[in-house]
């Protein structure tokens, strides 16, 4: 067994380092799945496992540890940016604007609370930002804050900048547990205080959003409006200006395929596929409803279905949906675009990108034609685009390294290894298609890279903070920091809950999703879904998550730059 003791005592060897990281990550992930009162701490347990290992003397080379931490952070933040990029912009539409304004209020209230504590208590801003990151369970914010603190203090000529940055990890770990439980406490308190009936809230939600539901139906109209005779079918589209399909026409007993250039004749019977709530508009404009069975007897055999197809052909992801005009050419409708983990409603100006998953509604034969044109190649999707991924990371690091001056700040500041890759990834995922840049990373690959990045980062942070963590808790400022973290957790949540419920009139299920999203807290979302037995909180969470993630990362850096 001498070989084993020699291996575990040589803290500089690669083999020892790999073993320690492997144990910390594997054990931490396993512990993160253990539920206490129905709640798990998730991936953050890797941090606490690292702290425990370091406390018992299992440390690793500082330079290797620093590299693993920074590289893990870059991988995590960049893939987060690819995921949230499309939704970041899509969320500023319709209902998403209101939800994101509420999330913004939560973030700003959190900032105001931190600044107030800074002036009242005199605790340095670096420590407070670490506490804040733990209090809102935002790990990317911790990484951004550490990188910014070290960069700022190095620019100021402070010699122990790296050691000061280490304190943020301890502050984060101290505040994190209540950050997880605090949001759940607020959800339960809100339910009890308002005497919420979850079933009634579900019915209220369905009633409020019933107008937004799309029910696709097929019906036939005999054209009797003289103003339409001799005109092209496109005039109906121009007049009504919403999505529908006229796929076929029965003209004097002969069924013909229709497109936008087809001329309308008197007594033509048109077959329309549209949202059911729009039926009356067609009747008002065109004529009277007739039996679909009489004029299109084979329509019963035509199966309209919803299919998901993938964009894998290069000519497709350099064009907009208006240019592709699939509705006129194939008689099908693209109702949703799923990109980088986010689903959104497409518009005529939506430019498709490689790897987009489209929800297409139409008959089976025409969907097959669209699938062939768009590619729908699983093999191409499974081909990893490693070069594009790392070139994006390179660009992100370069952007994050550019110094710029802010009035009132004596030294130049940078976006850093968190801000730069995040912003570049968001822009590439949203606008890459305009320049034929393939940003695509499959959902499973994105999740794998993201999880590898975050566990490397958390393991490194834990191993770095472990030597001082127990001392800070038992004889240092740990309990005091816990109290400050509780304030930073609770005050923004309570303020946001009150505004969301009484001013914005959100139902309870939406409010729970908003609170979880405003704290980027998956365990809290899981609790809300289970408590309400509904996916409604998840929909609200997805609406605010992209913007909140971006703001949490940037705010952590801004506070350090302005208040250090």
Tab-separated table of C-alpha atoms in Angstrom, residues 89-509:
chain	number	residue	atom	x	y	z
A	89	UNK	CA	-34.484	39.062	-26.529
A	90	UNK	CA	-37.690	37.076	-27.003
A	91	UNK	CA	-38.628	37.731	-23.363
A	92	UNK	CA	-39.144	41.433	-24.101
A	93	UNK	CA	-42.422	40.730	-25.853
A	94	UNK	CA	-46.022	40.930	-24.658
A	95	UNK	CA	-46.444	39.345	-21.208
A	96	UNK	CA	-42.685	38.854	-20.895
A	97	UNK	CA	-42.130	42.600	-20.528
A	98	UNK	CA	-44.209	42.762	-17.354
A	99	UNK	CA	-42.588	39.670	-15.858
A	100	UNK	CA	-39.072	40.898	-16.614
A	101	UNK	CA	-39.819	44.326	-15.143
A	102	UNK	CA	-40.809	42.547	-11.934
A	103	UNK	CA	-37.581	40.535	-12.048
A	104	UNK	CA	-35.690	43.797	-12.566
A	105	UNK	CA	-37.390	45.233	-9.480
A	106	UNK	CA	-36.201	42.195	-7.519
A	107	UNK	CA	-32.602	42.661	-8.692
A	108	UNK	CA	-32.634	46.423	-8.013
A	109	UNK	CA	-34.154	45.886	-4.552
A	110	UNK	CA	-31.389	43.388	-3.850
A	111	UNK	CA	-28.767	45.935	-4.934
A	112	UNK	CA	-30.386	48.641	-2.791
A	113	UNK	CA	-30.355	46.285	0.215
A	114	UNK	CA	-26.666	45.486	-0.274
A	115	UNK	CA	-25.732	49.170	-0.644
A	116	UNK	CA	-27.751	50.067	2.481
A	117	UNK	CA	-25.997	47.324	4.494
A	118	UNK	CA	-22.648	48.572	3.133
A	119	UNK	CA	-23.219	52.082	4.505
A	120	UNK	CA	-24.883	51.004	7.755
A	121	UNK	CA	-22.523	48.205	8.821
A	122	UNK	CA	-19.254	49.119	7.124
A	123	UNK	CA	-18.721	45.569	5.829
A	124	UNK	CA	-16.521	45.758	2.730
A	125	UNK	CA	-18.318	45.470	-0.606
A	126	UNK	CA	-16.302	42.440	-1.736
A	127	UNK	CA	-17.603	40.383	1.191
A	128	UNK	CA	-21.136	41.727	0.714
A	129	UNK	CA	-21.147	40.721	-2.952
A	130	UNK	CA	-20.054	37.217	-1.932
A	131	UNK	CA	-22.886	37.125	0.630
A	132	UNK	CA	-25.318	38.448	-2.001
A	133	UNK	CA	-24.340	35.760	-4.514
A	134	UNK	CA	-25.024	33.071	-1.907
A	135	UNK	CA	-28.207	34.762	-0.696
A	136	UNK	CA	-29.695	34.673	-4.209
A	137	UNK	CA	-28.057	31.291	-5.032
A	138	UNK	CA	-26.315	32.762	-8.084
A	139	UNK	CA	-23.029	30.949	-8.699
A	140	UNK	CA	-22.051	32.797	-11.928
A	141	UNK	CA	-22.288	36.045	-9.958
A	142	UNK	CA	-19.750	34.682	-7.464
A	143	UNK	CA	-17.314	33.811	-10.242
A	144	UNK	CA	-17.730	37.217	-11.878
A	145	UNK	CA	-17.263	38.988	-8.552
A	146	UNK	CA	-14.086	37.073	-7.704
A	147	UNK	CA	-12.525	37.773	-11.092
A	148	UNK	CA	-13.460	41.468	-10.901
A	149	UNK	CA	-12.252	41.873	-7.312
A	150	UNK	CA	-8.869	40.356	-8.106
A	151	UNK	CA	-8.558	42.461	-11.270
A	152	UNK	CA	-9.523	45.713	-9.518
A	153	UNK	CA	-7.266	45.181	-6.522
A	154	UNK	CA	-4.364	44.197	-8.771
A	155	UNK	CA	-4.883	47.447	-10.703
A	156	UNK	CA	-4.852	49.305	-7.366
A	157	UNK	CA	-1.532	47.693	-6.470
A	158	UNK	CA	-2.858	45.540	-3.616
A	159	UNK	CA	-0.526	42.564	-3.210
A	160	UNK	CA	-2.872	39.996	-1.636
A	161	UNK	CA	-5.676	40.454	-4.189
A	162	UNK	CA	-6.012	36.703	-4.753
A	163	UNK	CA	-6.386	36.050	-1.009
A	164	UNK	CA	-9.046	38.738	-0.710
A	165	UNK	CA	-10.996	37.171	-3.560
A	166	UNK	CA	-10.946	33.882	-1.637
A	167	UNK	CA	-13.042	35.468	1.133
A	168	UNK	CA	-15.936	35.850	-1.305
A	169	UNK	CA	-16.157	32.058	-1.534
A	170	UNK	CA	-16.524	31.736	2.233
A	171	UNK	CA	-19.178	34.468	2.322
A	172	UNK	CA	-21.072	32.758	-0.523
A	173	UNK	CA	-20.990	29.366	1.219
A	174	UNK	CA	-22.201	30.870	4.501
A	175	UNK	CA	-25.199	32.609	2.908
A	176	UNK	CA	-26.178	29.890	0.409
A	177	UNK	CA	-28.223	27.508	2.641
A	178	UNK	CA	-30.684	30.191	3.735
A	179	UNK	CA	-30.757	31.444	0.133
A	180	UNK	CA	-32.308	28.107	-0.838
A	181	UNK	CA	-34.699	27.860	2.109
A	182	UNK	CA	-35.523	31.583	2.243
A	183	UNK	CA	-37.366	31.676	-1.057
A	184	UNK	CA	-39.363	28.585	-0.073
A	185	UNK	CA	-40.240	30.217	3.255
A	186	UNK	CA	-41.535	33.281	1.387
A	187	UNK	CA	-43.627	31.088	-0.955
A	188	UNK	CA	-45.225	29.268	1.987
A	189	UNK	CA	-45.741	32.497	3.944
A	190	UNK	CA	-47.379	34.119	0.927
A	191	UNK	CA	-49.683	31.134	0.529
A	192	UNK	CA	-50.682	31.198	4.193
A	193	UNK	CA	-51.044	34.978	4.490
A	194	UNK	CA	-53.203	35.279	1.375
A	195	UNK	CA	-55.069	32.019	2.138
A	196	UNK	CA	-54.358	30.841	-1.386
A	197	UNK	CA	-56.450	28.058	-2.905
A	198	UNK	CA	-54.092	26.519	-5.465
A	199	UNK	CA	-56.892	24.934	-7.516
A	200	UNK	CA	-58.707	28.267	-7.711
A	201	UNK	CA	-55.477	29.976	-8.783
A	202	UNK	CA	-55.060	27.429	-11.570
A	203	UNK	CA	-58.572	28.130	-12.829
A	204	UNK	CA	-57.896	31.866	-12.660
A	205	UNK	CA	-54.724	31.412	-14.696
A	206	UNK	CA	-56.503	29.358	-17.354
A	207	UNK	CA	-59.297	31.939	-17.603
A	208	UNK	CA	-56.882	34.862	-17.923
A	209	UNK	CA	-54.848	33.185	-20.635
A	210	UNK	CA	-57.670	31.499	-22.509
A	211	UNK	CA	-57.581	34.177	-25.207
A	212	UNK	CA	-53.955	33.352	-25.918
A	213	UNK	CA	-54.656	29.688	-26.620
A	214	UNK	CA	-54.479	28.684	-30.269
A	215	UNK	CA	-56.957	26.032	-31.462
A	216	UNK	CA	-56.256	25.105	-35.073
A	217	UNK	CA	-59.356	24.105	-37.051
A	218	UNK	CA	-60.334	23.368	-40.676
A	219	UNK	CA	-63.458	24.833	-42.218
A	220	UNK	CA	-64.846	25.763	-45.630
A	221	UNK	CA	-66.382	28.980	-46.967
A	222	UNK	CA	-68.202	29.645	-50.251
A	223	UNK	CA	-66.992	32.983	-51.605
A	224	UNK	CA	-69.908	35.379	-52.202
A	225	UNK	CA	-68.287	38.788	-51.655
A	226	UNK	CA	-68.149	40.521	-55.105
A	227	UNK	CA	-65.204	42.630	-53.949
A	228	UNK	CA	-63.042	39.485	-53.973
A	229	UNK	CA	-63.980	38.217	-57.457
A	230	UNK	CA	-61.006	38.334	-59.815
A	231	UNK	CA	-58.574	39.122	-57.006
A	232	UNK	CA	-55.640	37.005	-55.888
A	233	UNK	CA	-55.832	34.984	-52.679
A	234	UNK	CA	-53.032	37.170	-51.307
A	235	UNK	CA	-55.581	39.996	-50.903
A	236	UNK	CA	-57.230	37.998	-48.096
A	237	UNK	CA	-53.906	37.749	-46.286
A	238	UNK	CA	-53.294	41.466	-46.752
A	239	UNK	CA	-56.762	42.266	-45.431
A	240	UNK	CA	-56.827	40.000	-42.379
A	241	UNK	CA	-53.118	40.206	-41.513
A	242	UNK	CA	-52.802	37.131	-39.278
A	243	UNK	CA	-51.548	33.602	-39.815
A	244	UNK	CA	-53.717	31.108	-41.708
A	245	UNK	CA	-53.528	28.741	-44.670
A	246	UNK	CA	-55.807	28.318	-47.706
A	247	UNK	CA	-54.534	25.061	-49.103
A	248	UNK	CA	-57.196	23.999	-51.630
A	249	UNK	CA	-60.173	25.315	-53.584
A	250	UNK	CA	-63.233	23.472	-54.915
A	251	UNK	CA	-64.150	25.173	-58.161
A	252	UNK	CA	-67.234	23.787	-59.888
A	253	UNK	CA	-66.554	20.339	-58.444
A	254	UNK	CA	-62.813	20.318	-59.236
A	255	UNK	CA	-60.387	20.466	-56.314
A	256	UNK	CA	-57.250	22.504	-57.071
A	257	UNK	CA	-54.209	23.423	-54.984
A	258	UNK	CA	-54.117	27.050	-53.937
A	259	UNK	CA	-51.338	29.583	-53.450
A	260	UNK	CA	-51.176	33.349	-52.992
A	261	UNK	CA	-51.386	33.955	-56.763
A	262	UNK	CA	-54.567	31.907	-57.283
A	263	UNK	CA	-57.441	34.029	-58.665
A	264	UNK	CA	-60.706	33.990	-56.683
A	265	UNK	CA	-63.889	33.164	-58.626
A	266	UNK	CA	-67.542	33.498	-57.677
A	267	UNK	CA	-68.807	30.532	-55.621
A	268	UNK	CA	-65.318	29.135	-55.056
A	269	UNK	CA	-65.278	26.958	-51.936
A	270	UNK	CA	-62.001	27.462	-50.056
A	271	UNK	CA	-60.509	25.164	-47.421
A	272	UNK	CA	-59.015	27.205	-44.580
A	273	UNK	CA	-56.738	26.124	-41.722
A	274	UNK	CA	-56.629	28.801	-39.011
A	275	UNK	CA	-57.078	29.643	-35.358
A	276	UNK	CA	-60.673	28.870	-34.409
A	277	UNK	CA	-61.230	32.273	-32.822
A	278	UNK	CA	-60.674	33.918	-36.228
A	279	UNK	CA	-63.514	32.060	-37.996
A	280	UNK	CA	-65.957	34.967	-37.811
A	281	UNK	CA	-63.523	37.308	-39.541
A	282	UNK	CA	-63.342	34.973	-42.541
A	283	UNK	CA	-67.133	34.727	-42.722
A	284	UNK	CA	-67.521	38.504	-42.598
A	285	UNK	CA	-64.985	39.041	-45.388
A	286	UNK	CA	-65.635	36.118	-47.726
A	287	UNK	CA	-69.092	34.597	-47.517
A	288	UNK	CA	-70.997	31.748	-45.879
A	289	UNK	CA	-69.871	28.569	-44.141
A	290	UNK	CA	-70.548	25.289	-45.956
A	291	UNK	CA	-70.057	21.609	-45.175
A	292	UNK	CA	-66.480	20.428	-45.476
A	293	UNK	CA	-67.670	16.878	-46.204
A	294	UNK	CA	-69.722	17.999	-49.238
A	295	UNK	CA	-66.920	19.821	-51.054
A	296	UNK	CA	-63.830	18.044	-49.734
A	297	UNK	CA	-64.986	14.460	-49.059
A	298	UNK	CA	-61.401	13.217	-48.897
A	299	UNK	CA	-60.562	15.721	-46.149
A	300	UNK	CA	-61.348	13.099	-43.502
A	301	UNK	CA	-58.416	11.117	-44.799
A	302	UNK	CA	-56.043	14.076	-44.626
A	303	UNK	CA	-54.339	13.973	-41.265
A	304	UNK	CA	-53.237	17.351	-39.945
A	305	UNK	CA	-50.511	16.946	-37.413
A	306	UNK	CA	-47.836	18.795	-35.504
A	307	UNK	CA	-44.240	17.712	-36.148
A	308	UNK	CA	-40.850	18.916	-34.969
A	309	UNK	CA	-38.179	19.221	-37.635
A	310	UNK	CA	-34.598	20.434	-37.373
A	311	UNK	CA	-32.834	23.000	-39.517
A	312	UNK	CA	-29.628	21.427	-40.867
A	313	UNK	CA	-29.401	22.763	-44.443
A	314	UNK	CA	-27.089	25.765	-44.892
A	315	UNK	CA	-29.298	27.571	-47.482
A	316	UNK	CA	-32.114	27.578	-44.929
A	317	UNK	CA	-30.311	29.161	-41.983
A	318	UNK	CA	-29.238	32.159	-44.052
A	319	UNK	CA	-32.860	33.200	-44.783
A	320	UNK	CA	-35.803	34.642	-42.868
A	321	UNK	CA	-39.177	32.926	-42.603
A	322	UNK	CA	-40.604	35.597	-44.918
A	323	UNK	CA	-38.064	34.642	-47.588
A	324	UNK	CA	-38.756	30.922	-47.149
A	325	UNK	CA	-42.542	31.489	-47.310
A	326	UNK	CA	-43.364	27.893	-46.358
A	327	UNK	CA	-47.037	28.695	-45.874
A	328	UNK	CA	-47.525	29.623	-49.525
A	329	UNK	CA	-45.182	26.998	-50.927
A	330	UNK	CA	-46.170	24.016	-48.798
A	331	UNK	CA	-49.413	24.941	-47.066
A	332	UNK	CA	-47.945	24.434	-43.589
A	333	UNK	CA	-47.452	26.781	-40.651
A	334	UNK	CA	-44.386	27.170	-38.401
A	335	UNK	CA	-45.810	27.911	-34.953
A	336	UNK	CA	-42.771	27.662	-32.652
A	337	UNK	CA	-38.982	27.817	-32.799
A	338	UNK	CA	-36.952	25.953	-30.168
A	339	UNK	CA	-33.399	27.289	-29.941
A	340	UNK	CA	-30.709	26.696	-27.302
A	341	UNK	CA	-33.213	25.479	-24.713
A	342	UNK	CA	-35.674	28.340	-25.267
A	343	UNK	CA	-38.952	28.142	-27.209
A	344	UNK	CA	-40.330	31.327	-28.771
A	345	UNK	CA	-42.897	32.543	-31.307
A	346	UNK	CA	-41.364	33.244	-34.732
A	347	UNK	CA	-42.083	36.300	-36.842
A	348	UNK	CA	-41.616	36.969	-40.553
A	349	UNK	CA	-38.195	38.469	-39.742
A	350	UNK	CA	-36.996	35.450	-37.731
A	351	UNK	CA	-33.771	34.175	-39.263
A	352	UNK	CA	-33.343	30.462	-38.743
A	353	UNK	CA	-30.118	29.027	-37.387
A	354	UNK	CA	-28.469	25.635	-37.583
A	355	UNK	CA	-29.992	23.311	-35.001
A	356	UNK	CA	-33.274	25.203	-34.619
A	357	UNK	CA	-36.190	22.877	-33.923
A	358	UNK	CA	-39.363	24.026	-35.651
A	359	UNK	CA	-42.904	23.045	-34.700
A	360	UNK	CA	-44.742	22.663	-38.031
A	361	UNK	CA	-48.503	22.181	-38.421
A	362	UNK	CA	-49.986	20.797	-41.641
A	363	UNK	CA	-50.797	17.584	-43.469
A	364	UNK	CA	-48.310	14.726	-43.354
A	365	UNK	CA	-47.289	14.868	-47.030
A	366	UNK	CA	-46.453	18.562	-47.024
A	367	UNK	CA	-44.590	18.281	-43.720
A	368	UNK	CA	-42.401	15.604	-45.327
A	369	UNK	CA	-41.554	18.033	-48.155
A	370	UNK	CA	-40.659	20.769	-45.659
A	371	UNK	CA	-38.538	18.319	-43.651
A	372	UNK	CA	-36.585	17.422	-46.789
A	373	UNK	CA	-35.950	21.058	-47.667
A	374	UNK	CA	-34.925	22.054	-44.131
A	375	UNK	CA	-32.642	19.040	-43.740
A	376	UNK	CA	-33.874	17.452	-40.516
A	377	UNK	CA	-30.638	15.452	-40.391
A	378	UNK	CA	-30.007	13.890	-36.992
A	379	UNK	CA	-26.499	12.963	-38.098
A	380	UNK	CA	-25.567	16.587	-38.702
A	381	UNK	CA	-27.030	17.578	-35.351
A	382	UNK	CA	-24.886	14.989	-33.609
A	383	UNK	CA	-21.703	16.344	-35.194
A	384	UNK	CA	-19.987	18.503	-32.544
A	385	UNK	CA	-19.018	22.030	-33.616
A	386	UNK	CA	-15.949	22.228	-31.400
A	387	UNK	CA	-14.101	24.823	-33.501
A	388	UNK	CA	-17.005	27.283	-33.379
A	389	UNK	CA	-17.444	26.708	-29.641
A	390	UNK	CA	-13.843	27.503	-28.783
A	391	UNK	CA	-13.594	30.396	-31.237
A	392	UNK	CA	-16.598	31.894	-29.478
A	393	UNK	CA	-14.852	31.402	-26.125
A	394	UNK	CA	-11.687	33.032	-27.505
A	395	UNK	CA	-13.707	36.020	-28.697
A	396	UNK	CA	-15.464	36.216	-25.328
A	397	UNK	CA	-12.178	36.219	-23.407
A	398	UNK	CA	-10.789	38.911	-25.730
A	399	UNK	CA	-13.874	41.097	-25.250
A	400	UNK	CA	-13.708	40.533	-21.499
A	401	UNK	CA	-10.056	41.636	-21.464
A	402	UNK	CA	-10.633	45.005	-23.163
A	403	UNK	CA	-10.090	47.803	-20.615
A	404	UNK	CA	-12.433	50.782	-20.689
A	405	UNK	CA	-12.778	53.856	-18.526
A	406	UNK	CA	-15.827	54.836	-16.500
A	407	UNK	CA	-16.106	58.474	-15.332
A	408	UNK	CA	-15.302	58.684	-11.651
A	409	UNK	CA	-13.268	55.458	-11.607
A	410	UNK	CA	-9.524	56.011	-11.366
A	411	UNK	CA	-8.552	52.753	-13.061
A	412	UNK	CA	-9.752	51.023	-16.242
A	413	UNK	CA	-12.311	48.232	-15.792
A	414	UNK	CA	-13.016	45.085	-17.804
A	415	UNK	CA	-15.968	42.784	-18.364
A	416	UNK	CA	-13.720	39.954	-17.199
A	417	UNK	CA	-13.784	36.210	-17.750
A	418	UNK	CA	-17.466	36.061	-16.830
A	419	UNK	CA	-18.933	39.148	-18.472
A	420	UNK	CA	-17.066	38.900	-21.800
A	421	UNK	CA	-17.933	35.284	-22.696
A	422	UNK	CA	-21.515	35.779	-21.464
A	423	UNK	CA	-22.182	38.784	-23.693
A	424	UNK	CA	-20.475	37.250	-26.734
A	425	UNK	CA	-22.411	33.989	-26.324
A	426	UNK	CA	-25.722	35.867	-26.056
A	427	UNK	CA	-24.974	37.854	-29.202
A	428	UNK	CA	-23.771	34.818	-31.179
A	429	UNK	CA	-26.773	32.710	-30.186
A	430	UNK	CA	-29.124	35.509	-31.213
A	431	UNK	CA	-27.420	37.025	-34.264
A	432	UNK	CA	-24.962	34.367	-35.432
A	433	UNK	CA	-27.315	33.217	-38.156
A	434	UNK	CA	-27.204	36.651	-39.811
A	435	UNK	CA	-23.518	36.079	-40.517
A	436	UNK	CA	-23.801	32.332	-41.157
A	437	UNK	CA	-22.006	31.652	-37.867
A	438	UNK	CA	-22.865	28.199	-36.485
A	439	UNK	CA	-23.244	28.601	-32.736
A	440	UNK	CA	-25.126	25.356	-32.351
A	441	UNK	CA	-24.499	23.154	-29.345
A	442	UNK	CA	-27.111	20.442	-28.819
A	443	UNK	CA	-29.150	20.671	-25.630
A	444	UNK	CA	-27.476	17.589	-24.156
A	445	UNK	CA	-23.977	18.774	-25.141
A	446	UNK	CA	-24.680	22.261	-23.782
A	447	UNK	CA	-25.852	20.781	-20.489
A	448	UNK	CA	-22.817	18.487	-20.272
A	449	UNK	CA	-20.314	21.287	-20.925
A	450	UNK	CA	-22.171	23.610	-18.574
A	451	UNK	CA	-22.229	21.062	-15.756
A	452	UNK	CA	-18.548	20.222	-16.220
A	453	UNK	CA	-17.741	23.923	-16.068
A	454	UNK	CA	-19.745	24.613	-12.924
A	455	UNK	CA	-18.508	21.565	-10.977
A	456	UNK	CA	-14.869	22.425	-11.813
A	457	UNK	CA	-15.507	25.973	-10.645
A	458	UNK	CA	-17.311	24.981	-7.436
A	459	UNK	CA	-14.796	22.265	-6.571
A	460	UNK	CA	-11.950	24.759	-6.996
A	461	UNK	CA	-13.735	27.405	-4.923
A	462	UNK	CA	-14.444	24.882	-2.171
A	463	UNK	CA	-10.879	23.576	-2.056
A	464	UNK	CA	-9.663	27.170	-1.932
A	465	UNK	CA	-12.022	28.316	0.836
A	466	UNK	CA	-11.924	25.176	2.988
A	467	UNK	CA	-8.906	26.164	5.048
A	468	UNK	CA	-10.657	29.214	6.571
A	469	UNK	CA	-14.335	28.283	6.371
A	470	UNK	CA	-14.739	26.450	9.703
A	471	UNK	CA	-12.759	29.145	11.529
A	472	UNK	CA	-14.972	31.840	10.001
A	473	UNK	CA	-18.134	30.032	11.096
A	474	UNK	CA	-17.035	29.160	14.634
A	475	UNK	CA	-14.942	32.130	15.724
A	476	UNK	CA	-15.130	34.658	12.918
A	477	UNK	CA	-17.880	36.625	11.257
A	478	UNK	CA	-19.790	33.650	9.855
A	479	UNK	CA	-22.961	33.989	11.929
A	480	UNK	CA	-23.035	37.738	11.321
A	481	UNK	CA	-22.712	37.139	7.579
A	482	UNK	CA	-25.547	34.600	7.773
A	483	UNK	CA	-27.807	37.274	9.230
A	484	UNK	CA	-26.888	39.770	6.517
A	485	UNK	CA	-27.480	37.072	3.894
A	486	UNK	CA	-30.959	36.431	5.317
A	487	UNK	CA	-31.821	40.116	4.899
A	488	UNK	CA	-30.521	40.131	1.318
A	489	UNK	CA	-32.596	37.031	0.593
A	490	UNK	CA	-35.869	38.076	2.214
A	491	UNK	CA	-36.256	41.815	1.557
A	492	UNK	CA	-36.226	41.656	-2.290
A	493	UNK	CA	-38.475	38.570	-2.293
A	494	UNK	CA	-41.073	40.181	-0.020
A	495	UNK	CA	-41.077	43.463	-1.976
A	496	UNK	CA	-41.339	41.651	-5.317
A	497	UNK	CA	-44.136	39.383	-4.027
A	498	UNK	CA	-46.221	42.345	-2.875
A	499	UNK	CA	-45.808	44.244	-6.148
A	500	UNK	CA	-46.424	41.138	-8.272
A	501	UNK	CA	-49.569	40.163	-6.398
A	502	UNK	CA	-51.259	43.493	-5.673
A	503	UNK	CA	-49.987	45.795	-8.429
A	504	UNK	CA	-49.299	43.500	-11.388
A	505	UNK	CA	-52.125	41.093	-10.450
A	506	UNK	CA	-50.121	37.904	-10.979
A	507	UNK	CA	-51.709	34.723	-9.689
A	508	UNK	CA	-49.945	32.690	-7.000
A	509	UNK	CA	-48.452	30.160	-9.417
